[in-house]
Amino acid sequence: MMKEHRELLDAGHESFVFWGRGRLPETQNEMKFCTDNEVKFDALQTRLDGKAGFHSHVATKRLLKRLDAIRPDVVHLHNLHGYYLNIEMLFNWLAVNECQVEWTLHDCWAFTGHCAYFSYADCSQWKTQCASSNRCPQLSSYPKTVSKKSCTWNFVWKKRIFNLLPAERLKLIAPSHWLAGLVADSFLSKYPVEVRHNTIDKSVFKPTPSDFRERYGIDDRFMVLGVASPWNDRKGLGDFLELAKNIDPARSVVVLVGLSKKQIEELPKGIIGVARTDSPKELAAIYTAADIFFNPTKEDNYPTVNLEAEACGTPVLTYDVGGCAETIAAKGSRCIKDWRYLLKGEGGD
């Protein structure tokens, strides 16, 4: 998003970018419109009533005031959930302002009554109406809530709100053909969908020699790498734990990047834990040091970690879920059924 914004400015166009969480703005054309305390309050409200995306009234008013002043010709939306935005207020504004809208979907939240993904839970209620016949199986998952009655309400209202714009004014962008196919089966099916695969900066993610192996005592052992943040069962942490139990530590080692301090302290033998790094160059060096990048995610849209690993010269093994198969192209990369594949010569040899 920031790259696109700066390219537009460099080309002489007017461009503005707004977000609700994270870093502070650097120029007058950028705005973080939600405070950290407002995010926390939205999260608390959502935990109690389950209505993710229907709070943050004051923060959203702040955003809309800026949009009124700018009067944009084109609005490009990205991830609208995360406790910082009121989707009803935003789409009501978009409906009465004659701007073209593009919306890049990063997950499935836009067309469900609660969750961002449903493959792992094996739920298909989003195709008709969430929680209309069976209780939502993911109330304890993000966006976590104690409310048992919010899913149907969310589904009905999101369906109405996200269909306010005519089809000629809203185009949906999906990073994967997998997600585009789900959109076609959802209540957003009236809108055109274009598949635009995510890209990475190959000037950064490239073979990058380093002393990573020496620093961590890996030496010439076969290194299986995993990268995620946060690490949980959905990202395949359990599969790495099982893999570590079954490999010969004298020949092979598992390295996981992005673990919390507590997770690192609790790791079993056979796994080297590395905290999350915000340095792309450091991450490129770690990818390069690995023999195999293993991504055992249980559900994902279009994981760029696979692209990054391949760009650094490391083949990728992943599961055929979501858009994962669309991300691999290098020699040696493939989709596998489970972690036991890596036990074949401890690397698939």
Short mmCIF file of C-alpha atoms in Angstrom, two decimals:
data_model
loop_
_atom_site.label_atom_id
_atom_site.label_comp_id
_atom_site.label_asym_id
_atom_site.label_seq_id
_atom_site.Cartn_x
_atom_site.Cartn_y
_atom_site.Cartn_z
CA MET A 1 0.00 0.00 0.00
CA MET A 2 2.74 2.47 0.93
CA LYS A 3 4.73 1.57 -2.18
CA GLU A 4 1.72 2.26 -4.39
CA HIS A 5 1.08 5.53 -2.55
CA ARG A 6 4.65 6.77 -3.06
CA GLU A 7 4.67 5.74 -6.72
CA LEU A 8 1.54 7.82 -7.31
CA LEU A 9 3.10 10.82 -5.60
CA ASP A 10 6.29 10.43 -7.64
CA ALA A 11 4.18 10.37 -10.81
CA GLY A 12 2.62 13.70 -9.88
CA HIS A 13 -0.76 12.43 -8.66
CA GLU A 14 -2.52 13.38 -5.46
CA SER A 15 -2.49 10.41 -3.11
CA PHE A 16 -3.39 9.94 0.53
CA VAL A 17 -3.09 6.89 2.74
CA PHE A 18 -4.95 6.19 5.99
CA TRP A 19 -4.60 3.43 8.55
CA GLY A 20 -5.75 2.67 12.07
CA ARG A 21 -2.93 0.72 13.70
CA GLY A 22 0.85 0.71 13.66
CA ARG A 23 3.44 3.31 12.84
CA LEU A 24 2.99 7.07 12.94
CA PRO A 25 2.55 9.09 9.71
CA GLU A 26 5.59 10.64 8.06
CA THR A 27 3.98 13.24 5.76
CA GLN A 28 0.84 15.38 5.60
CA ASN A 29 -0.58 12.95 3.02
CA GLU A 30 -0.61 10.16 5.60
CA MET A 31 -2.86 9.72 8.62
CA LYS A 32 -3.19 7.22 11.43
CA PHE A 33 -6.78 8.01 12.35
CA CYS A 34 -7.28 5.69 15.33
CA THR A 35 -5.45 5.95 18.66
CA ASP A 36 -4.05 2.94 20.51
CA ASN A 37 -6.61 3.39 23.29
CA GLU A 38 -9.44 3.51 20.76
CA VAL A 39 -8.22 0.22 19.30
CA LYS A 40 -8.19 -1.36 22.76
CA PHE A 41 -11.70 -0.08 23.50
CA ASP A 42 -13.01 -1.41 20.18
CA ALA A 43 -11.42 -4.79 20.94
CA LEU A 44 -13.09 -4.84 24.37
CA GLN A 45 -16.49 -4.00 22.89
CA THR A 46 -16.04 -6.72 20.28
CA ARG A 47 -15.05 -9.24 22.93
CA LEU A 48 -18.35 -8.51 24.71
CA ASP A 49 -20.82 -8.15 21.83
CA GLY A 50 -19.07 -9.87 18.91
CA LYS A 51 -19.86 -7.04 16.49
CA ALA A 52 -16.44 -6.67 14.88
CA GLY A 53 -16.35 -3.71 12.52
CA PHE A 54 -19.29 -1.89 14.07
CA HIS A 55 -17.51 0.19 16.72
CA SER A 56 -14.84 2.95 16.45
CA HIS A 57 -17.40 5.69 15.69
CA VAL A 58 -15.16 8.59 16.73
CA ALA A 59 -12.12 7.30 14.84
CA THR A 60 -14.18 6.71 11.71
CA LYS A 61 -15.67 10.22 11.91
CA ARG A 62 -12.09 11.49 11.97
CA LEU A 63 -11.34 9.55 8.78
CA LEU A 64 -14.51 10.62 6.98
CA LYS A 65 -13.85 14.27 7.77
CA ARG A 66 -10.55 13.98 5.90
CA LEU A 67 -12.22 12.19 3.02
CA ASP A 68 -14.83 14.96 2.80
CA ALA A 69 -12.02 17.48 2.40
CA ILE A 70 -10.13 15.41 -0.18
CA ARG A 71 -13.12 14.32 -2.32
CA PRO A 72 -11.24 11.35 -3.81
CA ASP A 73 -11.82 10.03 -7.32
CA VAL A 74 -10.66 6.54 -6.36
CA VAL A 75 -10.67 4.82 -2.96
CA HIS A 76 -8.62 1.65 -2.53
CA LEU A 77 -9.62 -0.38 0.53
CA HIS A 78 -7.52 -3.06 2.15
CA ASN A 79 -8.10 -4.94 5.42
CA LEU A 80 -11.11 -3.39 7.17
CA HIS A 81 -11.07 -5.45 10.36
CA GLY A 82 -8.75 -5.15 13.33
CA TYR A 83 -10.65 -3.01 15.86
CA TYR A 84 -10.14 0.40 14.25
CA LEU A 85 -12.97 1.12 11.81
CA ASN A 86 -16.76 1.30 11.58
CA ILE A 87 -17.63 -0.40 8.30
CA GLU A 88 -21.22 0.85 8.24
CA MET A 89 -20.14 4.49 8.46
CA LEU A 90 -17.48 3.99 5.80
CA PHE A 91 -19.74 2.26 3.27
CA ASN A 92 -22.56 4.73 3.82
CA TRP A 93 -20.04 7.45 2.91
CA LEU A 94 -18.85 5.53 -0.15
CA ALA A 95 -22.44 4.97 -1.27
CA VAL A 96 -23.26 8.70 -1.46
CA ASN A 97 -19.92 9.85 -2.88
CA GLU A 98 -19.34 9.20 -6.56
CA CYS A 99 -15.89 7.67 -6.34
CA GLN A 100 -14.65 4.42 -7.81
CA VAL A 101 -13.74 1.81 -5.21
CA GLU A 102 -11.27 -1.06 -5.30
CA TRP A 103 -11.16 -3.43 -2.36
CA THR A 104 -8.29 -5.85 -1.91
CA LEU A 105 -9.42 -8.81 0.19
CA HIS A 106 -6.69 -10.32 2.35
CA ASP A 107 -8.87 -13.04 3.87
CA CYS A 108 -12.53 -14.15 4.04
CA TRP A 109 -13.81 -11.82 6.78
CA ALA A 110 -15.75 -9.62 4.34
CA PHE A 111 -18.30 -12.36 3.64
CA THR A 112 -18.61 -14.22 6.95
CA GLY A 113 -20.46 -13.45 10.14
CA HIS A 114 -17.36 -13.77 12.29
CA CYS A 115 -14.16 -15.47 11.13
CA ALA A 116 -11.37 -14.54 8.76
CA TYR A 117 -10.89 -18.15 7.61
CA PHE A 118 -13.11 -21.22 7.82
CA SER A 119 -11.21 -24.06 6.10
CA TYR A 120 -9.55 -25.35 9.28
CA ALA A 121 -12.92 -25.38 11.05
CA ASP A 122 -14.51 -27.07 8.01
CA CYS A 123 -17.43 -24.64 8.07
CA SER A 124 -19.54 -23.63 5.06
CA GLN A 125 -22.32 -21.66 6.76
CA TRP A 126 -21.00 -18.47 5.10
CA LYS A 127 -22.52 -19.65 1.81
CA THR A 128 -26.04 -19.24 3.19
CA GLN A 129 -26.15 -17.48 6.57
CA CYS A 130 -23.71 -17.84 9.44
CA ALA A 131 -25.04 -19.52 12.60
CA SER A 132 -28.55 -19.81 11.18
CA SER A 133 -28.71 -23.54 11.85
CA ASN A 134 -25.54 -24.36 13.79
CA ARG A 135 -23.54 -22.35 16.29
CA CYS A 136 -20.39 -20.69 14.94
CA PRO A 137 -17.47 -23.06 15.67
CA GLN A 138 -14.92 -20.24 15.93
CA LEU A 139 -16.21 -17.81 18.54
CA SER A 140 -13.04 -18.35 20.55
CA SER A 141 -10.90 -17.44 17.53
CA TYR A 142 -10.15 -13.97 16.17
CA PRO A 143 -12.09 -11.76 16.54
CA LYS A 144 -12.70 -13.54 19.84
CA THR A 145 -16.03 -12.92 21.58
CA VAL A 146 -18.18 -14.25 24.41
CA SER A 147 -21.35 -13.40 22.48
CA LYS A 148 -23.17 -16.39 21.03
CA LYS A 149 -25.74 -14.36 19.09
CA SER A 150 -23.62 -11.98 17.04
CA CYS A 151 -22.70 -14.14 14.03
CA THR A 152 -26.08 -14.07 12.31
CA TRP A 153 -26.48 -10.35 13.06
CA ASN A 154 -23.02 -9.65 11.62
CA PHE A 155 -23.71 -11.70 8.52
CA VAL A 156 -27.02 -9.96 7.77
CA TRP A 157 -25.63 -6.47 8.29
CA LYS A 158 -22.38 -7.06 6.43
CA LYS A 159 -24.36 -8.46 3.50
CA ARG A 160 -26.48 -5.31 3.40
CA ILE A 161 -23.63 -2.85 3.95
CA PHE A 162 -21.14 -4.40 1.54
CA ASN A 163 -23.77 -4.47 -1.22
CA LEU A 164 -24.64 -0.77 -0.98
CA LEU A 165 -22.47 0.16 -3.95
CA PRO A 166 -23.54 -0.64 -7.51
CA ALA A 167 -21.44 -3.24 -9.31
CA GLU A 168 -20.00 -0.66 -11.71
CA ARG A 169 -18.44 1.31 -8.83
CA LEU A 170 -16.79 -1.46 -6.82
CA LYS A 171 -14.17 -3.94 -7.98
CA LEU A 172 -12.82 -6.63 -5.69
CA ILE A 173 -9.17 -7.66 -5.80
CA ALA A 174 -8.21 -11.18 -4.70
CA PRO A 175 -4.54 -12.15 -4.22
CA SER A 176 -5.34 -15.76 -5.19
CA HIS A 177 -7.65 -17.67 -7.52
CA TRP A 178 -8.71 -19.64 -4.45
CA LEU A 179 -10.09 -16.54 -2.73
CA ALA A 180 -11.67 -15.30 -5.96
CA GLY A 181 -13.55 -18.59 -6.17
CA LEU A 182 -14.90 -18.17 -2.64
CA VAL A 183 -16.05 -14.62 -3.42
CA ALA A 184 -18.06 -16.00 -6.35
CA ASP A 185 -19.95 -18.24 -3.90
CA SER A 186 -20.56 -15.46 -1.37
CA PHE A 187 -22.97 -12.55 -1.01
CA LEU A 188 -20.37 -10.39 -2.80
CA SER A 189 -20.83 -12.34 -6.03
CA LYS A 190 -22.39 -9.42 -7.94
CA TYR A 191 -19.08 -7.57 -7.96
CA PRO A 192 -16.31 -8.13 -10.53
CA VAL A 193 -13.21 -9.83 -9.13
CA GLU A 194 -9.67 -9.46 -10.42
CA VAL A 195 -6.85 -11.73 -9.26
CA ARG A 196 -3.66 -9.83 -8.46
CA HIS A 197 -1.00 -11.96 -6.85
CA ASN A 198 0.95 -10.36 -4.02
CA THR A 199 4.53 -9.49 -4.89
CA ILE A 200 7.74 -9.16 -2.92
CA ASP A 201 10.80 -6.94 -3.21
CA LYS A 202 13.31 -9.14 -5.03
CA SER A 203 16.03 -6.55 -4.56
CA VAL A 204 15.88 -7.53 -0.87
CA PHE A 205 14.72 -11.14 -1.00
CA LYS A 206 17.56 -12.77 -2.90
CA PRO A 207 20.34 -15.24 -2.02
CA THR A 208 22.04 -13.57 0.95
CA PRO A 209 25.07 -15.33 2.48
CA SER A 210 25.54 -14.92 6.23
CA ASP A 211 26.98 -16.58 9.33
CA PHE A 212 23.52 -17.68 10.55
CA ARG A 213 24.42 -21.38 10.62
CA GLU A 214 27.62 -20.76 12.56
CA ARG A 215 25.94 -18.44 15.08
CA TYR A 216 23.30 -21.03 15.92
CA GLY A 217 25.55 -24.08 15.80
CA ILE A 218 23.77 -25.62 12.83
CA ASP A 219 26.92 -26.19 10.76
CA ASP A 220 26.27 -28.75 7.99
CA ARG A 221 23.05 -30.23 9.40
CA PHE A 222 19.94 -30.23 7.21
CA MET A 223 18.01 -27.09 8.16
CA VAL A 224 14.20 -27.00 7.93
CA LEU A 225 12.91 -23.44 8.29
CA GLY A 226 9.50 -22.09 9.25
CA VAL A 227 8.50 -18.42 9.41
CA ALA A 228 5.28 -17.01 10.87
CA SER A 229 4.05 -14.44 13.37
CA PRO A 230 2.23 -15.32 15.48
CA TRP A 231 2.84 -19.06 15.60
CA ASN A 232 -0.21 -21.19 16.43
CA ASP A 233 -1.89 -24.43 15.37
CA ARG A 234 -3.42 -22.77 12.30
CA LYS A 235 0.06 -21.84 11.13
CA GLY A 236 1.24 -25.41 11.67
CA LEU A 237 3.22 -25.12 14.90
CA GLY A 238 1.99 -28.54 15.99
CA ASP A 239 3.36 -30.11 12.81
CA PHE A 240 6.81 -28.67 13.50
CA LEU A 241 6.71 -30.04 17.05
CA GLU A 242 5.87 -33.51 15.70
CA LEU A 243 8.57 -33.24 13.05
CA ALA A 244 11.18 -32.34 15.67
CA LYS A 245 10.30 -35.47 17.65
CA ASN A 246 11.01 -37.68 14.66
CA ILE A 247 14.22 -36.32 13.14
CA ASP A 248 17.78 -37.23 14.02
CA PRO A 249 19.18 -34.09 15.74
CA ALA A 250 22.68 -35.07 14.64
CA ARG A 251 21.62 -34.78 11.00
CA SER A 252 18.77 -32.26 10.94
CA VAL A 253 17.45 -29.23 12.78
CA VAL A 254 14.24 -27.19 12.72
CA VAL A 255 14.47 -23.38 12.89
CA LEU A 256 11.34 -21.36 13.62
CA VAL A 257 11.32 -17.58 13.18
CA GLY A 258 8.65 -15.35 14.72
CA LEU A 259 8.10 -17.12 18.04
CA SER A 260 7.20 -15.29 21.22
CA LYS A 261 9.61 -15.24 24.14
CA LYS A 262 7.44 -17.75 26.01
CA GLN A 263 7.28 -20.10 23.03
CA ILE A 264 11.06 -19.99 22.63
CA GLU A 265 11.53 -20.88 26.31
CA GLU A 266 9.20 -23.88 25.96
CA LEU A 267 10.69 -25.34 22.76
CA PRO A 268 11.73 -29.00 22.82
CA LYS A 269 15.12 -30.23 21.69
CA GLY A 270 15.58 -30.24 17.94
CA ILE A 271 14.05 -26.80 17.41
CA ILE A 272 15.93 -23.50 17.38
CA GLY A 273 13.63 -20.57 18.12
CA VAL A 274 14.24 -17.09 16.76
CA ALA A 275 12.19 -14.04 17.69
CA ARG A 276 10.41 -12.05 15.02
CA THR A 277 12.66 -9.79 12.99
CA ASP A 278 11.56 -6.55 11.35
CA SER A 279 14.61 -6.58 9.08
CA PRO A 280 13.87 -7.96 5.60
CA LYS A 281 17.61 -8.32 4.94
CA GLU A 282 18.07 -10.41 8.08
CA LEU A 283 15.11 -12.56 7.09
CA ALA A 284 16.55 -13.03 3.59
CA ALA A 285 19.78 -14.28 5.16
CA ILE A 286 17.85 -16.83 7.23
CA TYR A 287 15.88 -18.04 4.19
CA THR A 288 19.17 -18.44 2.32
CA ALA A 289 20.71 -20.47 5.14
CA ALA A 290 17.91 -23.06 5.05
CA ASP A 291 17.86 -26.26 2.99
CA ILE A 292 14.06 -26.40 2.92
CA PHE A 293 11.36 -23.89 3.80
CA PHE A 294 8.36 -25.73 5.25
CA ASN A 295 5.02 -23.93 5.47
CA PRO A 296 2.47 -26.27 7.08
CA THR A 297 -0.29 -23.66 7.31
CA LYS A 298 -3.78 -25.11 7.62
CA GLU A 299 -5.46 -22.17 5.87
CA ASP A 300 -4.05 -19.18 4.07
CA ASN A 301 -4.78 -16.82 1.21
CA TYR A 302 -1.53 -16.25 -0.69
CA PRO A 303 1.38 -16.59 1.76
CA THR A 304 4.24 -14.34 0.68
CA VAL A 305 6.69 -16.22 2.91
CA ASN A 306 6.70 -18.89 0.20
CA LEU A 307 7.63 -16.28 -2.41
CA GLU A 308 10.36 -14.88 -0.17
CA ALA A 309 11.93 -18.29 0.44
CA GLU A 310 12.00 -19.20 -3.25
CA ALA A 311 13.46 -15.80 -4.15
CA CYS A 312 16.31 -16.56 -1.73
CA GLY A 313 17.00 -19.85 -3.49
CA THR A 314 15.32 -22.15 -0.97
CA PRO A 315 12.70 -24.67 -2.17
CA VAL A 316 9.32 -24.67 -0.44
CA LEU A 317 7.22 -27.51 0.90
CA THR A 318 3.67 -26.57 1.80
CA TYR A 319 0.18 -28.01 2.04
CA ASP A 320 -2.36 -27.65 -0.76
CA VAL A 321 -4.68 -25.36 1.18
CA GLY A 322 -6.06 -21.96 0.24
CA GLY A 323 -3.86 -20.24 -2.31
CA CYS A 324 -0.62 -21.95 -1.23
CA ALA A 325 -0.22 -23.96 -4.44
CA GLU A 326 -0.34 -20.71 -6.41
CA THR A 327 2.74 -19.37 -4.61
CA ILE A 328 5.29 -22.05 -5.51
CA ALA A 329 7.14 -22.36 -8.81
CA ALA A 330 10.81 -23.11 -8.13
CA LYS A 331 12.48 -26.43 -8.78
CA GLY A 332 12.15 -28.63 -5.71
CA SER A 333 9.08 -26.81 -4.38
CA ARG A 334 5.89 -28.81 -4.07
CA CYS A 335 2.71 -29.40 -2.10
CA ILE A 336 2.84 -32.31 0.32
CA LYS A 337 0.19 -34.09 2.38
CA ASP A 338 1.81 -33.87 5.81
CA TRP A 339 5.07 -33.33 7.71
CA ARG A 340 6.10 -37.00 7.40
CA TYR A 341 7.24 -36.30 3.86
CA LEU A 342 10.29 -34.56 5.32
CA LEU A 343 11.37 -37.79 7.00
CA LYS A 344 12.19 -39.30 3.60
CA GLY A 345 15.89 -38.81 3.90
CA GLU A 346 15.08 -35.89 6.21
CA GLY A 347 14.51 -33.51 3.35
CA GLY A 348 12.74 -35.57 0.75
CA ASP A 349 15.92 -36.95 -0.80
#
